[in-house]
PDB file of C-alpha atoms in Angstrom:
ATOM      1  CA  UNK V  12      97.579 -11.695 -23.641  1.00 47.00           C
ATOM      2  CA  UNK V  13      96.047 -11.385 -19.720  1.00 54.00           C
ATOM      3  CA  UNK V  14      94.652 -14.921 -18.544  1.00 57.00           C
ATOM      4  CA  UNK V  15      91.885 -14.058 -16.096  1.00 66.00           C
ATOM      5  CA  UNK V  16      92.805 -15.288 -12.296  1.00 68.00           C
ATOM      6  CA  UNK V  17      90.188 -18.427 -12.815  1.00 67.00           C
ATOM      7  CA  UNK V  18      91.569 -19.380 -16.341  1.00 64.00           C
ATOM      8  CA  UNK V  19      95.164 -19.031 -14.817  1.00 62.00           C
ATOM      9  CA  UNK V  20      94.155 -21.473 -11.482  1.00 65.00           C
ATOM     10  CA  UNK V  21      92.437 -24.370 -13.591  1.00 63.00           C
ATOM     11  CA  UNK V  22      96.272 -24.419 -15.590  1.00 62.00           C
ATOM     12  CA  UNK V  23      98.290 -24.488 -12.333  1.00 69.00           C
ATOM     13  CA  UNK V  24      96.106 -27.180 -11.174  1.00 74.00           C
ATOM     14  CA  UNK V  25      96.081 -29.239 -14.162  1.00 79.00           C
ATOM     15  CA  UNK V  26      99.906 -29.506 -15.754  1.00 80.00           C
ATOM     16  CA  UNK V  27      98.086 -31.514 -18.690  1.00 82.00           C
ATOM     17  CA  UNK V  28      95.528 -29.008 -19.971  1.00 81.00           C
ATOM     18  CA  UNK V  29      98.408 -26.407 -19.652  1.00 80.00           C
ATOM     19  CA  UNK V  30     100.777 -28.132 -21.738  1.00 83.00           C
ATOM     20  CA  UNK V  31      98.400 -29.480 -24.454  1.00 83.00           C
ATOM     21  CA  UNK V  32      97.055 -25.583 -24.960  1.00 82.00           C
ATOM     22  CA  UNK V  33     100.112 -24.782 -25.989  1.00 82.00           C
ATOM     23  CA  UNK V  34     101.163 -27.535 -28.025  1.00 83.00           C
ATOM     24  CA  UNK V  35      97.556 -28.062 -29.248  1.00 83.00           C
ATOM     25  CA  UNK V  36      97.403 -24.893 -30.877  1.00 87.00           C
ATOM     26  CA  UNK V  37      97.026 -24.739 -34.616  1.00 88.00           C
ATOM     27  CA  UNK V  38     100.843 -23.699 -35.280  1.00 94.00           C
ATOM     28  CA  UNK V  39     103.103 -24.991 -32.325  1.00 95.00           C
ATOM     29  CA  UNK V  40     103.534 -28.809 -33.514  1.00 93.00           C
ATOM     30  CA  UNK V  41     104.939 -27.153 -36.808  1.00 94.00           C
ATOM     31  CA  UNK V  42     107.220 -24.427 -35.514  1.00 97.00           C
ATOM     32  CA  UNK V  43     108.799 -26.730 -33.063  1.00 96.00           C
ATOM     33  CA  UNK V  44     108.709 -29.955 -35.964  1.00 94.00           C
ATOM     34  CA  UNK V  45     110.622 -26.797 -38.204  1.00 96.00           C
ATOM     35  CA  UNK V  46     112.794 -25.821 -35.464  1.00 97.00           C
ATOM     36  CA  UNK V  47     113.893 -29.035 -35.092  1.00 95.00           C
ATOM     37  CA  UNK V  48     116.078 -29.306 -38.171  1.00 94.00           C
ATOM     38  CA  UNK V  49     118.634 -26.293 -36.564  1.00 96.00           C
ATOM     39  CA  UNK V  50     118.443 -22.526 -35.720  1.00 97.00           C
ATOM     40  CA  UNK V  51     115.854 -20.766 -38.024  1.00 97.00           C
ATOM     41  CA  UNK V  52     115.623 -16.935 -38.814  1.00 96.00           C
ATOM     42  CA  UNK V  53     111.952 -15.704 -38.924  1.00 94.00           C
ATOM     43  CA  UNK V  54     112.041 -15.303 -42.524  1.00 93.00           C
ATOM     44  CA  UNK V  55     112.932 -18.848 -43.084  1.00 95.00           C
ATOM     45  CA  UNK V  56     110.330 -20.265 -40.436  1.00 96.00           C
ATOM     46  CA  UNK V  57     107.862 -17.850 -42.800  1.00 95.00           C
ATOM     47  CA  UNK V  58     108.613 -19.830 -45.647  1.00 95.00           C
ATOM     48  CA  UNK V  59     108.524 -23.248 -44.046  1.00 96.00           C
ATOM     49  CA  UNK V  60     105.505 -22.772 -43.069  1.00 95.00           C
ATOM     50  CA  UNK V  61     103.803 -20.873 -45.292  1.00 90.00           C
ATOM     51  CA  UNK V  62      99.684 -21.118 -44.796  1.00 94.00           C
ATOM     52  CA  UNK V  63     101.381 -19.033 -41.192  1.00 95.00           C
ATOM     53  CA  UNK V  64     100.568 -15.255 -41.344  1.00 95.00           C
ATOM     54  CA  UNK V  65     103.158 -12.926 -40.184  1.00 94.00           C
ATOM     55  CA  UNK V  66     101.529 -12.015 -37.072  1.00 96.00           C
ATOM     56  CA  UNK V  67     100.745 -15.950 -35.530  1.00 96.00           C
ATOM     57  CA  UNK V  68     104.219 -16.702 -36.545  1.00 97.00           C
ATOM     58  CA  UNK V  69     105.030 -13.991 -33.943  1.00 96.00           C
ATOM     59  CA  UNK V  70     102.613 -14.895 -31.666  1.00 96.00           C
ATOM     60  CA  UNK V  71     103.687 -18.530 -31.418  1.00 96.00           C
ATOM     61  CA  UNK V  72     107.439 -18.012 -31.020  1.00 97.00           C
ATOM     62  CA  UNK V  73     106.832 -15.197 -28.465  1.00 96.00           C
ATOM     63  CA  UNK V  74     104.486 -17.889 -26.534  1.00 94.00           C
ATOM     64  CA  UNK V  75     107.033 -20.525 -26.915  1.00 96.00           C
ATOM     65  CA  UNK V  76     109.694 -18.188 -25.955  1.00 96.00           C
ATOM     66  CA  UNK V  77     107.697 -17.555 -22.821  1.00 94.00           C
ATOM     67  CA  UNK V  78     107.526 -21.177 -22.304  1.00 93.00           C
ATOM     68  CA  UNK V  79     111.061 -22.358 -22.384  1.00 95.00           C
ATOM     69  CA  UNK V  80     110.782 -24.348 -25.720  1.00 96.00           C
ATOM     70  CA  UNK V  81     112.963 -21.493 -27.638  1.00 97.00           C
ATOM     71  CA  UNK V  82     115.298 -19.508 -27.422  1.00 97.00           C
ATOM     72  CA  UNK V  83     115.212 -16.177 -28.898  1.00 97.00           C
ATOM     73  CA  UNK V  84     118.565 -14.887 -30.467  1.00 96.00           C
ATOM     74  CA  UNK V  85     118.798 -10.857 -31.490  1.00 94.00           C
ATOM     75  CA  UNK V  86     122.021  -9.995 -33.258  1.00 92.00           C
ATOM     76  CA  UNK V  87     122.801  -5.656 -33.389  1.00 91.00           C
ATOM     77  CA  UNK V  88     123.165  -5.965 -36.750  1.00 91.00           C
ATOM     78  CA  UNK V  89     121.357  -3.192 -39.434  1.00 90.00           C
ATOM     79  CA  UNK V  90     118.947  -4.834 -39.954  1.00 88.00           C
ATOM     80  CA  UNK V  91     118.649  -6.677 -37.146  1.00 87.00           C
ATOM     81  CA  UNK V  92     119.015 -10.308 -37.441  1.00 90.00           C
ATOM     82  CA  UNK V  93     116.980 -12.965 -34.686  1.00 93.00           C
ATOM     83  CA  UNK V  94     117.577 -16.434 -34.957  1.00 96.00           C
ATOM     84  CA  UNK V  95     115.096 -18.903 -32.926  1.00 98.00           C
ATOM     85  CA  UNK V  96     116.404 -22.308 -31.931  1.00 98.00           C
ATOM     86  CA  UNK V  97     114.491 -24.972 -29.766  1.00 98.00           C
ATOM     87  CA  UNK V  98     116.232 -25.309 -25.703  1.00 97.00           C
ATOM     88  CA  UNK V  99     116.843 -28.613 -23.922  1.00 97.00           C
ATOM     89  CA  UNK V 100     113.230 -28.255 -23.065  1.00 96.00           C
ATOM     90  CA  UNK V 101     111.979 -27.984 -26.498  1.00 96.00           C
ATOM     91  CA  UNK V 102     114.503 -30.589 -27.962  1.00 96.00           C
ATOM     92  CA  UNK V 103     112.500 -32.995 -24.893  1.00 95.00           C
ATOM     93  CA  UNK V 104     109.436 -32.500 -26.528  1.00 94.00           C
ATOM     94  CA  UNK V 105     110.601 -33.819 -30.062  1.00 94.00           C
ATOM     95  CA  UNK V 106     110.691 -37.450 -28.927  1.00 92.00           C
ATOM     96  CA  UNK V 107     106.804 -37.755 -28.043  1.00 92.00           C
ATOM     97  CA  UNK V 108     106.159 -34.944 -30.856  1.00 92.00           C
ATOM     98  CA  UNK V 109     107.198 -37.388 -33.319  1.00 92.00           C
ATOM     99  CA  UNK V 110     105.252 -39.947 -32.355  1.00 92.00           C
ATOM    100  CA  UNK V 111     102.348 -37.964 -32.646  1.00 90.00           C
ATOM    101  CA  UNK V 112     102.988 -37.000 -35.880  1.00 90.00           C
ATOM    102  CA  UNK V 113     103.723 -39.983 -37.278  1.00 93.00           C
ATOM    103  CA  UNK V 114     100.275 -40.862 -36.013  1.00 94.00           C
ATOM    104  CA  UNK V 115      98.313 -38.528 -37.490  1.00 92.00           C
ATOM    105  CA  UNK V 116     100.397 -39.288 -40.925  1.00 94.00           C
ATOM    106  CA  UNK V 117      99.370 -43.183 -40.210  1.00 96.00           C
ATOM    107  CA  UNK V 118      95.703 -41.778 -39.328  1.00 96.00           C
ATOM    108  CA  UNK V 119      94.821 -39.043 -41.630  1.00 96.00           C
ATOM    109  CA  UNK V 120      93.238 -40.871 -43.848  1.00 96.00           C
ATOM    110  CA  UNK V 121      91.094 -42.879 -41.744  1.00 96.00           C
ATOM    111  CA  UNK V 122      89.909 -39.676 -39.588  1.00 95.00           C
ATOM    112  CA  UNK V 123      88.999 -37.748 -43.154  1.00 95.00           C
ATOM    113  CA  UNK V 124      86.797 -41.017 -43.852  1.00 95.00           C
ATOM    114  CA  UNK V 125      85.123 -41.009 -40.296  1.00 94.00           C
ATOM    115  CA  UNK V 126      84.401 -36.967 -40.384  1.00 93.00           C
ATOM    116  CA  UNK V 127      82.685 -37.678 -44.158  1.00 93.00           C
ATOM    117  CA  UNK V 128      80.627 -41.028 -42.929  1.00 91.00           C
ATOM    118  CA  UNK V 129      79.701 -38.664 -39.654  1.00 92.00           C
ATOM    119  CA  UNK V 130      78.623 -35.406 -42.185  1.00 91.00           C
ATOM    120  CA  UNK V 131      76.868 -37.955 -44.663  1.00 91.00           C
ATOM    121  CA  UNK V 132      74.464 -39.254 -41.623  1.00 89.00           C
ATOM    122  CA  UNK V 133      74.004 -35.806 -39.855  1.00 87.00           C
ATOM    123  CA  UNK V 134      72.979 -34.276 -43.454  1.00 86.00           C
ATOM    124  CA  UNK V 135      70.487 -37.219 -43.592  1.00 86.00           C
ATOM    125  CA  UNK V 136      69.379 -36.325 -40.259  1.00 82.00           C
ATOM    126  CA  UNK V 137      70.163 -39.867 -38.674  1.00 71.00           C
ATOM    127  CA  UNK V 138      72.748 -40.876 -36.103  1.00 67.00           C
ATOM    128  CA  UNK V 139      76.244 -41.352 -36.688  1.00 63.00           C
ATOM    129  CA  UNK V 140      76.985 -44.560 -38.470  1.00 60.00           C
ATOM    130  CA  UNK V 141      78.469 -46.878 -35.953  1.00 63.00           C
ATOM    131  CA  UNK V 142      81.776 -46.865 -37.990  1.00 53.00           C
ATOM    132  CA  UNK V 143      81.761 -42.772 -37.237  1.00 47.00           C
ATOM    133  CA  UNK V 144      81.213 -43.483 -33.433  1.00 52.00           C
ATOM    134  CA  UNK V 145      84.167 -46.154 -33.188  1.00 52.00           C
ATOM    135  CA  UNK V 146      86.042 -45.539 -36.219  1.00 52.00           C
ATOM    136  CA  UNK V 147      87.907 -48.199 -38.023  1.00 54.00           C
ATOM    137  CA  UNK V 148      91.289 -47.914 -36.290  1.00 56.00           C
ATOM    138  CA  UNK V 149      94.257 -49.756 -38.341  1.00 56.00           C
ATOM    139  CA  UNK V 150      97.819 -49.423 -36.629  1.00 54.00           C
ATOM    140  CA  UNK V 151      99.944 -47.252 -38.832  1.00 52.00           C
ATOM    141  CA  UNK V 152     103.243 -48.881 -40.382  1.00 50.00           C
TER     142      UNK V 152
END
């Protein structure tokens, strides 16, 4: 995938938005949450996560390969065998993964409600209910 000179400035400049692309993505968080428990083969990532097609599965390692989260782990064996296990680097990003997680568990429900109240109003064609603009917000425990 080419990143256009522009694209590839704005990340160098801002370490944040380069980071969170990555793990914002729609797969990452899972991957590395899966990889977590040990060294995975692909086939066994496949089936962990299992709403992932074939190809993104790919995609995401390769980009988290490229990143210095995993390591990448080809046995010459017929058929070949690759294993894919997180580096110090990835293992570092557990800690504040987790706690991320565990808010969105805490959250979920809370953030469905706010999206429905939100939908509800814009279908009536009046402005988000004040409980959509500053949602309800209920520590997890």
């Amino acid at each position: 995938m080419l990143v256009d000179r522009a694209t590839y400035e704005l990340q160098e400049l801002c370490p944040i938005r380069d980071v969170l692309d990555r793990i914002g993505d729609r797969w990452t968080v899972l991957v590395l949450s899966e990889l977590e428990g040990g060294t995975r083969r692909f086939s066994v990532l496949r089936r962990a996560i299992p709403d992932i097609s074939q190809r993104m599965l790919a995609q995401t390692l390769r980009h988290l390969e490229a990143d210095g989260l995993v390591l990448r782990t080809v046995y010459p064996t017929i058929p070949p065998r690759v294993d894919y296990e997180l580096t110090d680097l990835g293992r570092s990003l557990i800690v504040p993964l987790r706690g991320l997680i565990a808010w969105a568990n805490g959250h979920h429900e809370a953030v469905k409600a706010a999206r429905r109240r939100y939908a509800t109003a814009q279908e009536a064609g009046a402005a988000p209910p004040e409980s959509a603009r500053a949602a309800d917000v209920t520590p997890a425990q």
